[in-house]
Short mmCIF file of C-alpha atoms in Angstrom, two decimals:
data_model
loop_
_atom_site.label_atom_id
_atom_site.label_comp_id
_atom_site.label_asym_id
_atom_site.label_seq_id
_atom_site.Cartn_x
_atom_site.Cartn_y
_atom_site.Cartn_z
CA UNK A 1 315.69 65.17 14.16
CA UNK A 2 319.15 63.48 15.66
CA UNK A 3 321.55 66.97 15.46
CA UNK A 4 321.06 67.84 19.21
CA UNK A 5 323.45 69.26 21.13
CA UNK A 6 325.92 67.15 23.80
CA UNK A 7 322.90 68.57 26.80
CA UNK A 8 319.92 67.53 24.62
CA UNK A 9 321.44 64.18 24.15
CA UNK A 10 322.53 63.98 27.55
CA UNK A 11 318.69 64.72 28.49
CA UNK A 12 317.51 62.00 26.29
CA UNK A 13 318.96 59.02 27.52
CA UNK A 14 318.65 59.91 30.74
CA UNK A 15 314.67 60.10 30.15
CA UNK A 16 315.15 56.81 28.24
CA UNK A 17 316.65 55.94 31.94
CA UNK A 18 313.81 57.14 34.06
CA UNK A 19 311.52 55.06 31.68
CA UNK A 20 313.34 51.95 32.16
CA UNK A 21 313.21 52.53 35.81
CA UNK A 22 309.87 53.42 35.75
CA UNK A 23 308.13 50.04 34.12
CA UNK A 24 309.92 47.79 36.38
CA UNK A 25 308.75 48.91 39.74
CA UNK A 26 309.93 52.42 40.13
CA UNK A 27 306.76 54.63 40.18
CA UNK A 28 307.00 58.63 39.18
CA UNK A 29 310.52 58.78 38.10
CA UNK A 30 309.12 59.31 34.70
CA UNK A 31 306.93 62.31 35.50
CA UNK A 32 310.17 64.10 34.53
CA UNK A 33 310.27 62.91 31.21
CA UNK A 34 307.38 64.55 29.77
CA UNK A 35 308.04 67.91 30.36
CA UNK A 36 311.06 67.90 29.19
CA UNK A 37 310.53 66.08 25.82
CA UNK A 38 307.68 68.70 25.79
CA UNK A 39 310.40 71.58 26.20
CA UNK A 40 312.82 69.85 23.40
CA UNK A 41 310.27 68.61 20.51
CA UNK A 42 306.91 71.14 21.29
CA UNK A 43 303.59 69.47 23.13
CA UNK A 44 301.90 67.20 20.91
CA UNK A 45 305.32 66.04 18.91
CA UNK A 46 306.74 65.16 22.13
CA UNK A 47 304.17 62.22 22.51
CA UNK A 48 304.77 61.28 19.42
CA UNK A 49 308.74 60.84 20.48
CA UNK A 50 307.46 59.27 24.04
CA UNK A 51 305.32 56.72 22.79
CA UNK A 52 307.86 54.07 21.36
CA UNK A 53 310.09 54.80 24.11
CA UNK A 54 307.64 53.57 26.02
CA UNK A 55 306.35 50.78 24.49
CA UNK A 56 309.90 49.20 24.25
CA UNK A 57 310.22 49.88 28.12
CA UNK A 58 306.65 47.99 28.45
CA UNK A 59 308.34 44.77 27.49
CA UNK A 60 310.97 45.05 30.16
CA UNK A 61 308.10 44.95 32.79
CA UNK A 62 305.20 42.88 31.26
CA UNK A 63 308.30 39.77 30.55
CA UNK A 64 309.68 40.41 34.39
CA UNK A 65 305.96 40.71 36.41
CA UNK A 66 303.75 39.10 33.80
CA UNK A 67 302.67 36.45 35.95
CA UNK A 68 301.44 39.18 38.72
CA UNK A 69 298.60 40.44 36.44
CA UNK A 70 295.46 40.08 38.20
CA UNK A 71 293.21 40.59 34.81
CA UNK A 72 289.91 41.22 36.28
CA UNK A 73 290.87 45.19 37.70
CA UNK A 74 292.70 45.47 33.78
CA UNK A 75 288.96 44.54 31.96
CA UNK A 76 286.67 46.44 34.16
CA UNK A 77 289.24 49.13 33.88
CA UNK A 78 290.12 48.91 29.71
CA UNK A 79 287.03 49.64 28.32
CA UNK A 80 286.58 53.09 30.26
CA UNK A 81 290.33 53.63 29.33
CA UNK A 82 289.52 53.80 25.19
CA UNK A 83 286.55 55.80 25.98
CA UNK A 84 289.62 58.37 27.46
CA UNK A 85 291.76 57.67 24.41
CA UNK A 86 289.19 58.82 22.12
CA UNK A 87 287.91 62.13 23.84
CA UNK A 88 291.80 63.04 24.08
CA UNK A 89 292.48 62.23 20.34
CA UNK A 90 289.61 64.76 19.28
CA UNK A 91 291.00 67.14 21.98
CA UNK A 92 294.54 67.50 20.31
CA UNK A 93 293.00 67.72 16.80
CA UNK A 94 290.79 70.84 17.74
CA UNK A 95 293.85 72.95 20.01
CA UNK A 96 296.94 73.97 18.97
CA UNK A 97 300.77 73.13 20.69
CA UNK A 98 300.47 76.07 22.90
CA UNK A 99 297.11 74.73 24.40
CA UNK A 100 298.92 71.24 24.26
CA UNK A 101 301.77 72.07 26.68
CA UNK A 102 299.40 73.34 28.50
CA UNK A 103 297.14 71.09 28.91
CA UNK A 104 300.32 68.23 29.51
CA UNK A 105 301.21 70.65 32.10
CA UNK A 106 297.73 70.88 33.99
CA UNK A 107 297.36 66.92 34.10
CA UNK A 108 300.63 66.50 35.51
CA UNK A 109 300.00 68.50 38.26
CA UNK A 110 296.69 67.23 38.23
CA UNK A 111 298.54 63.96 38.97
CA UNK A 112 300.87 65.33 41.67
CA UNK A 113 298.15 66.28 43.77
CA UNK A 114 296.49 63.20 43.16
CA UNK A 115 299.55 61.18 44.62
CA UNK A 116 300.22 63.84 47.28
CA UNK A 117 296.61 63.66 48.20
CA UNK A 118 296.78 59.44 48.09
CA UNK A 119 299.84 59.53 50.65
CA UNK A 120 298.19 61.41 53.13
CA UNK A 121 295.42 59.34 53.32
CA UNK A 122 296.12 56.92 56.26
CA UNK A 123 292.98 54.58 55.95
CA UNK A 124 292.86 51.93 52.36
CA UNK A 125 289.16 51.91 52.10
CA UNK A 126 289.25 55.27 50.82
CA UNK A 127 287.94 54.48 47.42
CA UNK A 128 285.32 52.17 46.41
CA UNK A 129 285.59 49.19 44.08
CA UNK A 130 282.45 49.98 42.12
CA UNK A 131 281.75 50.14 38.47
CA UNK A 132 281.81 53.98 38.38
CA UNK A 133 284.72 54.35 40.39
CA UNK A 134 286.38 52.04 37.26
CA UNK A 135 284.80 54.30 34.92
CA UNK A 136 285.85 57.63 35.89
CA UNK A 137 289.29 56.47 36.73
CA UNK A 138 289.74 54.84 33.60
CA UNK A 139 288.78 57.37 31.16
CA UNK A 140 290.57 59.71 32.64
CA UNK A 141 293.82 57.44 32.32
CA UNK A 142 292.76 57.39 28.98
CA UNK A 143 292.61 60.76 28.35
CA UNK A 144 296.02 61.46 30.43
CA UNK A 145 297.70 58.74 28.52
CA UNK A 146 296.63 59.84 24.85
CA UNK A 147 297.17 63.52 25.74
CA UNK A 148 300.44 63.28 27.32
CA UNK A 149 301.22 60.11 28.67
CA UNK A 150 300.69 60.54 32.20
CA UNK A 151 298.48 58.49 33.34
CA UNK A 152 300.58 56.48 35.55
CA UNK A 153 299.40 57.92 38.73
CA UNK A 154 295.98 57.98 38.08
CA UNK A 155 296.17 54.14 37.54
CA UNK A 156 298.50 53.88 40.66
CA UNK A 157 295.91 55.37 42.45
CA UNK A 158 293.18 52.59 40.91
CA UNK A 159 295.26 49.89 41.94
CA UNK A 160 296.58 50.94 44.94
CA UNK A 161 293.06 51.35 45.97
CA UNK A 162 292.56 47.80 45.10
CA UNK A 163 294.91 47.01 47.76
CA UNK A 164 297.39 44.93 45.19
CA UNK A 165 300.57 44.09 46.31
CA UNK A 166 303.37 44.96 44.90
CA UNK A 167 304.20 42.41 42.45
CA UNK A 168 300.72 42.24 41.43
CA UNK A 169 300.69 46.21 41.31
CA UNK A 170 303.83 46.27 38.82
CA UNK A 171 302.33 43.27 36.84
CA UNK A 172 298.65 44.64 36.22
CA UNK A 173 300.35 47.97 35.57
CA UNK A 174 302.74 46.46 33.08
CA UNK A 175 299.77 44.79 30.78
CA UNK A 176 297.44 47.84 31.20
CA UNK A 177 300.05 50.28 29.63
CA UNK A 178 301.45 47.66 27.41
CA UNK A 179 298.08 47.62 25.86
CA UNK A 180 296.83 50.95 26.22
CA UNK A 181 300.12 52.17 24.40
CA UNK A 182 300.08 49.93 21.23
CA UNK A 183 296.06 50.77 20.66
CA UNK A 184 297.44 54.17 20.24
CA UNK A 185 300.58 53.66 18.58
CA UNK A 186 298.80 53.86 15.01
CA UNK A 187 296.65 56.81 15.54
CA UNK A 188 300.10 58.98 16.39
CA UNK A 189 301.30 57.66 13.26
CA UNK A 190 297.62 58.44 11.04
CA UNK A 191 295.81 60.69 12.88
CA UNK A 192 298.37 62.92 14.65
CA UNK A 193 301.17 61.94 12.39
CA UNK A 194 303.48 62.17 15.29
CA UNK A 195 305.39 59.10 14.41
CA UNK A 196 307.46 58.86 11.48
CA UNK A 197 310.86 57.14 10.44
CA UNK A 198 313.08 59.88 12.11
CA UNK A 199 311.46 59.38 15.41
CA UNK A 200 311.70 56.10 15.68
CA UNK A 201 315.09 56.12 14.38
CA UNK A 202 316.00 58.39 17.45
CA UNK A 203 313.81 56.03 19.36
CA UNK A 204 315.47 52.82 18.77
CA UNK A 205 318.83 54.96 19.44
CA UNK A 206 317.94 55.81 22.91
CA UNK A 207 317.02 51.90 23.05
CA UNK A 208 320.05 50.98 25.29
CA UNK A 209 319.52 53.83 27.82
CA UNK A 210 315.91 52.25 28.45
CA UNK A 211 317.16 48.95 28.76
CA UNK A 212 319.88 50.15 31.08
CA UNK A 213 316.85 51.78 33.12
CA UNK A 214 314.73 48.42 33.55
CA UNK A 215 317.87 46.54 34.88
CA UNK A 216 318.85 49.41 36.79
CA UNK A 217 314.95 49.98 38.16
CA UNK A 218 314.52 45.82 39.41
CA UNK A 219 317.97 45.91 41.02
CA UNK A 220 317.03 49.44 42.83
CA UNK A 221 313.08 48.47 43.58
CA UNK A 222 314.29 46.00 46.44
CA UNK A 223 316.75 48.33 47.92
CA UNK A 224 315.76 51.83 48.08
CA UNK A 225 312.54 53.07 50.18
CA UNK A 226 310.39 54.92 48.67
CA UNK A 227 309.99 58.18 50.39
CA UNK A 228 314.13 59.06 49.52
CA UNK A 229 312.99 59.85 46.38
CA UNK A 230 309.42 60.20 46.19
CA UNK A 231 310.01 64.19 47.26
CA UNK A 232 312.67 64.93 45.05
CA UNK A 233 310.53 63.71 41.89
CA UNK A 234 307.66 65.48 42.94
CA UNK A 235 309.41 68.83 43.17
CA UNK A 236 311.24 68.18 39.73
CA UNK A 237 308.42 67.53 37.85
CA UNK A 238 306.64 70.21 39.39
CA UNK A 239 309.23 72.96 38.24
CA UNK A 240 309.75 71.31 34.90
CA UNK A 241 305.64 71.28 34.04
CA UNK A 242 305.44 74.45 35.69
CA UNK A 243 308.36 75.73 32.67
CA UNK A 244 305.65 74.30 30.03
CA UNK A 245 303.50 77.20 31.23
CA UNK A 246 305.96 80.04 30.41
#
């Protein structure tokens, strides 16, 4: 599980970087990371590897924006979210890692449109705050999250159209994922039996390069506008989910 070459190494912690970065205010930088842990460990072993990464990077932004949560969007939104968790759990018992990739691959482009689509849009009222709106956008985080773990701009997309501000955006964000990702942290480990010892041994190694990304990501969240690099991670995750489908 740990002999990978000097590259594969190099790969890791800097996706253990782009995690960091992207709990603490730093949206789509880790759009990267999951084809590329997809390319290194196969489809549905790659969440397995993602998962703990993530949930130690959760900490970083839940203890920094925790008092930003605005609860009410996270419990008309939570519910919806497990009904996504469980559709997406009998999904990757029933296909096999090819269809896996795949199906990682599809969502994330899937979510590229979806934030593409959300920039153009130059009026905020352009979703509704209504029950099913909650519904459909949660379990499809659900099922984006469980499946592959991208879910992030589907729920940017919720709260963003909740006109949140920014702190309040980061916070709410923080909690959902915080608590999305430890519901499914034991069905990897019984279900899918994606998480085992050796991964989280690797996991807790690549422990400093996600704490180096949350410093790193509320340092950089004041300073750099958004649309500098906005482009380039679009096009790089593009190319690398695009690689899932050769």
């Amino acid at each position: 599980m740990i002999d990978f070459t000097l590259l594969q190494w190099l790969l890791l912690f800097f996706c253990a970087l782009l995690i960091g970065m992207s709990k603490v205010g730093i949206p789509g930088v880790s759009m990267f990371v999951v084809p590329v842990l997809a390319l290194i460990f196969g489809g549905k072993a790659s969440t397995g590897i993602l998962l703990p990464i993530l949930m130690m990077a959760d900490w970083f932004g839940v203890g920094y924006y925790h008092r930003h949560a605005r609860w009410h969007y996270l419990w008309k939104l939570l519910p919806w979210a497990f009904v996504g968790v469980g559709i997406a759990l009998w999904v990757g018992e029933v296909v096999n890692d090819e269809w896996f990739k795949n199906i990682i691959a599809i969502l994330v482009f899937i979510c590229i449109a979806l934030m593409l689509w959300k920039d153009r849009q130059k009026s905020g009222n352009f979703f509704p705050d209504t029950w099913w709106f909650a519904a459909t956008m949660g379990i499809l985080g659900g099922f984006a999250t469980m499946i592959g773990n991208v879910a992030g701009p589907i729920f940017a997309i919720y709260l963003l159209a909740m006109h949140l501000p920014k702190n309040s955006f980061i916070g709410t964000g923080a909690w959902f994922f915080l608590i999305i990702n430890l519901s499914k942290f034991p069905l990897h480990i019984l279900i899918w039996k994606t998480i085992n010892w050796q991964t989280l041994k690797l996991d807790l190694i690549l422990l400093p390069g996600i704490a180096a990304g949350a410093f790193l990501g509320i340092w950089l969240v004041k300073k750099i506008p958004e649309r500098m690099y906005r482009a380039f991670v679009i096009i790089v995750t593009a190319v690398s989910a695009l690689l899932l489908l050769v």
